[in-house]
Coordinates of C-alpha atoms in Angstrom, one line a residue:
M95 CA -38.9 -54.1 6.4
S96 CA -35.4 -52.6 5.6
P97 CA -33.4 -51.2 8.4
F98 CA -33.6 -47.7 6.9
K99 CA -37.4 -47.7 6.8
M100 CA -37.6 -49.1 10.3
A101 CA -35.2 -46.5 11.7
W102 CA -37.1 -43.7 10.0
R103 CA -40.4 -45.0 11.4
N104 CA -39.0 -45.3 14.9
L105 CA -37.8 -41.7 14.8
W106 CA -41.3 -40.4 14.5
R107 CA -42.9 -42.6 17.1
N108 CA -41.9 -40.0 19.6
R109 CA -42.1 -36.8 17.6
R110 CA -41.5 -34.4 20.5
R111 CA -38.2 -36.0 21.4
T112 CA -37.0 -36.3 17.8
I113 CA -37.9 -32.6 17.1
A114 CA -36.1 -31.5 20.3
T115 CA -33.0 -33.5 19.6
T116 CA -32.8 -32.5 16.0
S117 CA -33.4 -28.8 17.0
A118 CA -30.5 -29.0 19.5
L119 CA -28.2 -30.5 16.9
T120 CA -29.3 -27.9 14.3
L121 CA -28.7 -25.0 16.7
A122 CA -25.2 -26.4 17.7
L123 CA -24.2 -26.7 14.1
L124 CA -25.5 -23.3 13.2
V125 CA -23.7 -21.6 16.1
T126 CA -20.5 -23.4 15.2
V127 CA -20.7 -22.5 11.5
L128 CA -21.4 -18.8 12.2
Y129 CA -18.8 -18.6 14.9
S130 CA -16.0 -20.1 12.8
S131 CA -16.9 -18.0 9.7
M132 CA -17.0 -14.7 11.6
L133 CA -13.8 -15.4 13.5
E134 CA -12.1 -16.6 10.3
G135 CA -13.2 -13.3 8.6
Y136 CA -11.9 -11.3 11.5
L137 CA -8.5 -13.0 11.4
V138 CA -8.1 -13.0 7.6
N139 CA -9.1 -9.3 7.5
M140 CA -6.6 -8.5 10.3
I141 CA -3.8 -10.3 8.4
S142 CA -4.7 -8.7 5.0
D143 CA -5.0 -5.2 6.5
S144 CA -1.7 -5.4 8.3
L145 CA 0.0 -6.8 5.2
D146 CA -1.7 -4.6 2.6
Y147 CA -1.4 -1.3 4.5
E148 CA 2.2 -1.3 5.7
I149 CA 4.0 -4.6 6.0
G150 CA 3.7 -6.7 2.9
A151 CA 4.0 -10.5 3.0
A152 CA 7.8 -10.3 3.4
Q153 CA 10.5 -7.7 3.7
V154 CA 14.2 -7.4 2.8
F155 CA 16.7 -5.5 4.9
A156 CA 20.4 -4.8 5.0
E157 CA 22.3 -6.8 7.6
G158 CA 22.0 -5.2 11.0
Y159 CA 19.2 -2.7 10.1
Q160 CA 16.5 -4.3 12.3
E161 CA 18.8 -4.5 15.3
K162 CA 19.9 -0.9 15.0
P163 CA 17.9 1.1 12.4
S164 CA 20.0 3.8 10.8
I165 CA 19.7 5.8 7.7
Y166 CA 23.3 4.8 6.9
T167 CA 22.5 1.0 7.0
S168 CA 21.0 0.6 3.5
M169 CA 21.0 -1.6 0.5
E170 CA 22.8 0.2 -2.3
D171 CA 21.6 -2.5 -4.9
S172 CA 18.0 -2.3 -3.9
E173 CA 16.8 -1.3 -7.4
A174 CA 18.5 -4.5 -8.8
I175 CA 16.9 -6.6 -6.1
V176 CA 13.4 -5.2 -6.8
N177 CA 13.9 -5.8 -10.6
R178 CA 14.9 -9.5 -9.9
L179 CA 11.8 -10.0 -7.6
E180 CA 9.5 -8.5 -10.2
K181 CA 10.9 -10.7 -13.0
A182 CA 10.2 -13.7 -10.7
G183 CA 6.6 -12.6 -10.5
L184 CA 6.8 -11.1 -7.0
P185 CA 5.6 -7.4 -6.9
A186 CA 8.1 -5.4 -4.7
T187 CA 8.8 -1.8 -3.8
E188 CA 11.5 0.1 -2.1
R189 CA 11.0 2.2 1.0
L190 CA 13.4 4.9 2.3
L191 CA 13.2 5.4 6.1
G192 CA 14.3 8.2 8.3
A193 CA 13.4 10.2 11.4
G194 CA 12.8 13.9 11.8
L195 CA 10.8 16.7 13.3
A196 CA 7.7 18.1 11.7
A197 CA 6.6 21.6 12.7
A198 CA 3.6 23.8 11.8
G199 CA 2.9 27.1 13.5
D200 CA 3.6 26.7 17.2
S201 CA 3.2 22.9 17.1
S202 CA 5.8 20.2 16.5
A203 CA 6.1 16.4 16.7
G204 CA 8.5 13.7 16.0
A205 CA 7.9 12.1 12.6
Q206 CA 8.8 8.9 10.8
L207 CA 9.8 9.9 7.3
L208 CA 8.9 7.4 4.6
G209 CA 10.0 7.8 1.0
V210 CA 8.0 5.7 -1.4
D211 CA 8.0 4.7 -5.0
V212 CA 4.5 5.8 -5.8
A213 CA 4.0 3.6 -8.9
R214 CA 5.5 0.4 -7.4
E215 CA 3.9 0.8 -4.0
A216 CA 0.5 0.7 -5.5
N217 CA 1.2 -2.8 -6.8
V218 CA 2.3 -4.1 -3.3
L219 CA 0.3 -2.2 -0.7
T220 CA -3.1 -0.5 -0.5
I221 CA -2.2 2.3 1.8
H222 CA -2.7 4.7 -1.0
L223 CA -6.4 3.8 -0.8
Q224 CA -6.7 4.7 2.9
I225 CA -7.0 8.4 2.5
H226 CA -9.3 10.2 4.9
Q227 CA -8.9 13.7 3.5
G228 CA -7.1 15.0 0.4
Q229 CA -5.1 12.8 -2.0
W230 CA -2.2 10.4 -2.1
L231 CA 1.3 11.3 -3.2
D232 CA 1.9 12.4 -6.8
P233 CA 5.3 12.3 -8.4
E234 CA 4.4 15.5 -10.2
D235 CA 4.0 17.2 -6.7
P236 CA 7.3 16.5 -4.9
S237 CA 6.5 19.0 -2.2
G238 CA 3.3 17.3 -1.2
V239 CA 3.3 15.0 1.8
V240 CA 0.7 12.7 3.4
L241 CA 0.4 12.5 7.2
G242 CA -1.0 10.0 9.7
R243 CA -4.2 11.2 11.2
K244 CA -3.0 11.7 14.7
L245 CA 0.1 13.5 13.5
A246 CA -2.0 15.9 11.5
N247 CA -4.2 16.5 14.6
T248 CA -1.1 17.1 16.7
L249 CA 0.3 19.6 14.3
G250 CA -3.1 21.2 13.7
V251 CA -2.7 21.2 9.9
E252 CA -5.3 20.7 7.2
I253 CA -5.1 20.0 3.5
G254 CA -3.0 22.6 1.6
Q255 CA -1.4 24.0 4.7
E256 CA 2.4 24.1 5.1
L257 CA 4.8 22.4 7.5
V258 CA 8.5 22.3 8.0
V259 CA 10.5 19.0 8.2
L260 CA 13.8 19.1 10.1
S261 CA 16.3 16.2 10.2
Q262 CA 20.0 15.4 9.7
R263 CA 21.3 14.7 6.3
T264 CA 23.5 11.7 5.5
D265 CA 26.3 14.1 4.7
G266 CA 26.1 15.6 8.2
G267 CA 24.2 18.8 7.2
I268 CA 20.8 19.9 8.5
A269 CA 17.8 18.9 6.4
N270 CA 15.3 21.7 6.4
E271 CA 12.5 21.8 3.8
L272 CA 9.0 23.3 3.5
Y273 CA 6.2 21.0 2.4
H274 CA 2.4 21.2 2.0
V275 CA -0.1 18.7 3.3
R276 CA -1.5 16.8 0.3
G277 CA -3.5 14.2 2.2
V278 CA -4.3 12.7 5.6
L279 CA -4.6 9.0 6.2
R280 CA -7.4 7.3 8.0
N281 CA -6.5 5.1 11.0
V282 CA -4.4 2.3 9.7
G283 CA -2.0 1.5 12.6
D284 CA -0.7 3.1 15.8
M285 CA 2.8 4.0 14.5
T286 CA 1.7 5.4 11.2
D287 CA -1.2 7.3 12.8
R288 CA 1.1 8.9 15.4
A289 CA 4.2 9.7 13.3
G290 CA 3.8 8.7 9.7
L291 CA 4.9 11.3 7.2
F292 CA 5.0 10.0 3.6
M293 CA 6.8 11.7 0.7
T294 CA 7.9 10.6 -2.7
A295 CA 11.2 8.8 -3.0
P296 CA 12.9 11.7 -5.0
A297 CA 11.8 14.2 -2.3
F298 CA 13.2 12.0 0.4
R299 CA 16.5 11.6 -1.4
E300 CA 16.8 15.3 -1.9
L301 CA 15.9 16.1 1.7
M302 CA 18.2 13.6 3.3
S303 CA 21.0 13.7 0.7
F304 CA 20.4 10.0 0.0
P305 CA 21.2 9.5 -3.7
Q306 CA 20.8 5.7 -4.0
G307 CA 19.7 2.5 -2.3
A308 CA 16.9 1.8 0.1
H309 CA 16.4 0.7 3.7
Q310 CA 13.5 -1.7 3.1
I311 CA 12.0 -3.7 0.3
L312 CA 8.4 -4.9 0.7
I313 CA 7.2 -8.0 -1.2
K314 CA 3.7 -9.0 -2.1
R315 CA 2.9 -12.8 -2.1
Q316 CA 1.1 -14.5 -4.9
P317 CA -2.2 -16.0 -3.7
D318 CA -1.2 -19.6 -4.1
M319 CA 2.3 -19.2 -2.6
L320 CA 3.1 -20.4 0.9
L321 CA 5.2 -18.2 3.2
P322 CA 8.2 -20.6 3.4
Q323 CA 8.3 -20.8 -0.4
L324 CA 8.1 -17.0 -0.7
K325 CA 11.0 -16.6 1.8
Q326 CA 13.2 -19.1 0.1
M327 CA 12.7 -17.5 -3.3
A328 CA 13.2 -14.0 -1.9
Q329 CA 16.5 -15.1 -0.2
Q330 CA 17.8 -16.4 -3.4
L331 CA 16.9 -13.2 -5.3
A332 CA 18.1 -10.8 -2.5
Q333 CA 21.5 -12.5 -2.5
G334 CA 22.6 -12.4 1.1
R335 CA 20.2 -9.8 2.4
V336 CA 18.0 -10.4 5.4
V337 CA 14.6 -11.7 4.4
Q338 CA 11.7 -12.0 7.0
T339 CA 8.1 -12.9 6.5
W340 CA 5.3 -11.1 8.2
R341 CA 5.1 -13.9 10.9
Q342 CA 8.7 -13.0 11.8
L343 CA 8.2 -9.3 11.6
I344 CA 5.1 -9.3 13.9
P345 CA 5.3 -12.5 15.9
A346 CA 2.8 -11.3 18.5
L347 CA 0.1 -11.1 15.7
A348 CA 1.1 -14.5 14.4
T349 CA 0.8 -16.0 17.8
M350 CA -2.6 -14.4 18.4
I351 CA -3.9 -15.7 15.1
D352 CA -2.7 -19.2 15.8
S353 CA -4.3 -19.0 19.3
S354 CA -7.5 -17.8 17.9
R355 CA -7.7 -20.6 15.4
G356 CA -7.1 -23.0 18.3
M357 CA -10.0 -21.3 20.1
I358 CA -12.2 -22.2 17.2
L359 CA -11.3 -25.9 17.6
F360 CA -11.9 -25.6 21.4
M361 CA -15.3 -24.0 20.7
F362 CA -16.1 -27.0 18.4
F363 CA -15.1 -29.4 21.1
I364 CA -17.3 -27.7 23.8
L365 CA -20.4 -27.5 21.6
N366 CA -19.9 -31.1 20.4
V367 CA -19.5 -32.4 24.0
V368 CA -23.0 -30.9 24.6
V369 CA -24.2 -32.4 21.4
G370 CA -22.8 -35.8 22.5
I371 CA -24.6 -35.6 25.9
V372 CA -27.9 -34.6 24.2
I373 CA -27.8 -37.4 21.6
S374 CA -26.6 -40.0 24.2
N375 CA -29.4 -39.1 26.6
A376 CA -32.0 -39.0 23.8
M377 CA -31.0 -42.4 22.5
L378 CA -30.7 -43.9 26.0
M379 CA -34.3 -42.8 26.7
A380 CA -35.4 -44.3 23.4
V381 CA -33.8 -47.6 24.3
F382 CA -35.4 -47.8 27.7
E383 CA -38.8 -46.9 26.3
R384 CA -38.5 -49.8 23.7
I385 CA -36.7 -52.3 25.8
K386 CA -39.5 -54.9 25.3
E387 CA -39.6 -54.2 21.6
F388 CA -35.9 -55.0 21.4
G389 CA -36.4 -58.2 23.4
V390 CA -39.1 -59.4 20.9
F391 CA -36.8 -58.3 18.0
K392 CA -34.0 -60.4 19.3
A393 CA -36.3 -63.3 20.2
L394 CA -37.3 -63.4 16.5
G395 CA -33.7 -64.0 15.6
A396 CA -32.3 -60.5 15.2
S397 CA -28.5 -60.4 15.7
P398 CA -26.8 -57.8 18.0
G399 CA -25.3 -56.3 14.9
S400 CA -28.8 -55.6 13.4
V401 CA -29.8 -53.8 16.6
L402 CA -26.6 -51.8 16.7
L403 CA -27.2 -50.8 13.0
L404 CA -30.8 -49.7 13.8
I405 CA -29.7 -47.5 16.7
Y406 CA -26.9 -46.0 14.7
L407 CA -29.2 -45.3 11.7
E408 CA -31.7 -43.5 13.9
S409 CA -28.9 -41.3 15.4
M410 CA -27.3 -40.6 12.0
M411 CA -30.7 -39.7 10.5
Q412 CA -31.2 -37.1 13.2
V413 CA -27.7 -35.7 12.4
M414 CA -28.5 -35.6 8.7
L415 CA -31.7 -33.7 9.4
A416 CA -29.8 -31.3 11.5
I417 CA -27.1 -30.8 8.8
V418 CA -29.8 -30.1 6.2
L419 CA -31.7 -27.7 8.4
G420 CA -28.6 -26.0 9.7
G421 CA -27.4 -25.6 6.1
L422 CA -30.7 -24.1 5.0
V423 CA -30.8 -21.7 7.9
S424 CA -27.1 -20.7 7.7
V425 CA -27.0 -19.9 3.9
P426 CA -29.0 -16.6 4.1
L427 CA -27.3 -15.6 7.4
L428 CA -23.8 -16.3 5.9
W429 CA -24.7 -14.5 2.7
Y430 CA -25.6 -11.4 4.7
L431 CA -22.6 -11.6 7.0
S432 CA -20.2 -12.2 4.1
T433 CA -21.5 -9.5 1.8
V434 CA -22.9 -6.8 4.2
G435 CA -21.2 -7.7 7.4
I436 CA -21.4 -6.0 10.8
D437 CA -21.0 -2.3 11.0
M438 CA -17.9 -1.5 13.1
K439 CA -17.7 2.2 12.5
Q440 CA -18.3 2.9 16.2
M441 CA -15.0 1.1 16.9
A442 CA -13.1 3.4 14.5
G443 CA -9.8 4.4 15.9
I444 CA -9.5 1.3 18.0
S445 CA -6.5 -0.9 17.1
V446 CA -5.6 -4.5 17.9
M447 CA -1.8 -5.4 18.0
G448 CA -1.2 -1.9 16.5
I449 CA -3.5 -2.5 13.6
A450 CA -6.7 -0.4 13.2
M451 CA -9.9 -2.3 13.1
A452 CA -11.8 -2.4 9.8
S453 CA -15.1 -0.5 9.6
Q454 CA -16.9 -3.6 8.4
W455 CA -16.6 -7.1 10.0
K456 CA -17.4 -9.7 7.3
A457 CA -17.6 -13.4 7.5
I458 CA -15.4 -15.6 5.3
V459 CA -17.0 -18.9 4.1
T460 CA -14.7 -21.8 3.2
P461 CA -15.2 -25.5 2.7
Q462 CA -13.8 -25.9 6.2
T463 CA -16.6 -23.6 7.6
Y464 CA -19.1 -26.4 7.0
G465 CA -16.8 -29.4 6.8
A466 CA -15.1 -29.2 10.2
P467 CA -18.3 -28.8 12.2
V468 CA -20.1 -31.5 10.3
V469 CA -17.3 -34.0 10.5
M470 CA -16.8 -33.3 14.2
M471 CA -20.6 -33.7 14.9
L472 CA -20.7 -37.0 13.0
L473 CA -17.7 -38.2 15.0
V474 CA -19.1 -37.1 18.4
V475 CA -22.6 -38.6 17.7
S476 CA -21.0 -41.9 16.6
I477 CA -19.2 -42.1 19.9
A478 CA -22.1 -40.9 22.0
V479 CA -24.5 -43.6 20.8
I480 CA -22.1 -46.5 21.6
Y481 CA -23.5 -47.1 25.1
P482 CA -27.2 -46.9 24.2
S483 CA -26.7 -49.1 21.1
V484 CA -24.6 -51.7 22.9
K485 CA -27.1 -51.9 25.8
A486 CA -29.9 -52.5 23.3
A487 CA -27.9 -54.9 21.2
F488 CA -26.9 -57.3 24.0
I489 CA -30.0 -57.4 26.1
K490 CA -31.4 -60.8 26.7
P491 CA -34.9 -61.4 25.4
V492 CA -36.1 -62.9 28.8
E493 CA -34.8 -59.9 30.7
A494 CA -36.3 -57.5 28.3
M495 CA -39.8 -59.0 28.6
R496 CA -39.6 -58.7 32.4
Y497 CA -38.5 -55.1 32.2
H498 CA -40.9 -52.5 33.7

């Protein structure tokens, strides 16, 4: 009889133990796959939301702007930089930044003024899609502004109502203009929610007497481009300007994501330690139950290697059964979690690291979602059966026959 047939036959001599062991392995694999795919979905969505809403994959600044933001510290050649980036296949957009006071009726609040290139911004960010009420900016409506949700609530304004923006112009004069509320954003991030006031770039230039240049250039990364590659290319095209990737702009978020991915591996380790204990115990019990059988097997001339092979085959067959069963059970669950997801609307308004949580939490399935748990399980089981298989392989036939 071939070793494979013998191993398969031995598995079902004690159906209860085989079913229990295989079920434990299947459950461990299923939990690991679901956990890793959901956490990966959460992390990827957090990254994409922060990048797509406000930050971009990388940003370009004038020297010294980040250390001491000022409307006077700008890049006068920003238009040329953006053109070079676009010719290199990197969508980019300028942003004009300032601070002021927004007032409506008896209410007022500090505001972060953001002048945007409406056409280009749509190719880099998705904040124009995050409208809660009203509409996004329109170049044909220069007096229309879009507010962060909390800022709109603080001012008590609704769509179509007017507000006054006060600030200091770059020429030293007082900026004082009347605008109407064109749209209100949904929760996208703490700073934008509390103080974001968006207007078209021409409206910002007229308000602040800022005829040319920009304070910030946001860059979108191509899907197959690594961050170091993006930074290197942007530095060459920006010609001496400061270029930083999102990991440098928000290091706390980058650290949290790295730690979370480390937590996935730690979860794999804990679950597979349990798997190792389960399989080692099951195989040790199987060895002790069949100790006389192994004695006879060796007395008939079986080598220690053939006994080792038999034990390993039995263990691997249980793992393969668990992989098949785990895959069959996980496919519909992952399909649901990746297409429908978990409704997080009750968490609306809650932010993590200053980034608003998405209303739907969806899983992301990658080759690693299955590959990493399967490889780790195979490795752990291979290690776990060393002791039971060695004990069976090197037992002496005489001792085995006397075993009770």
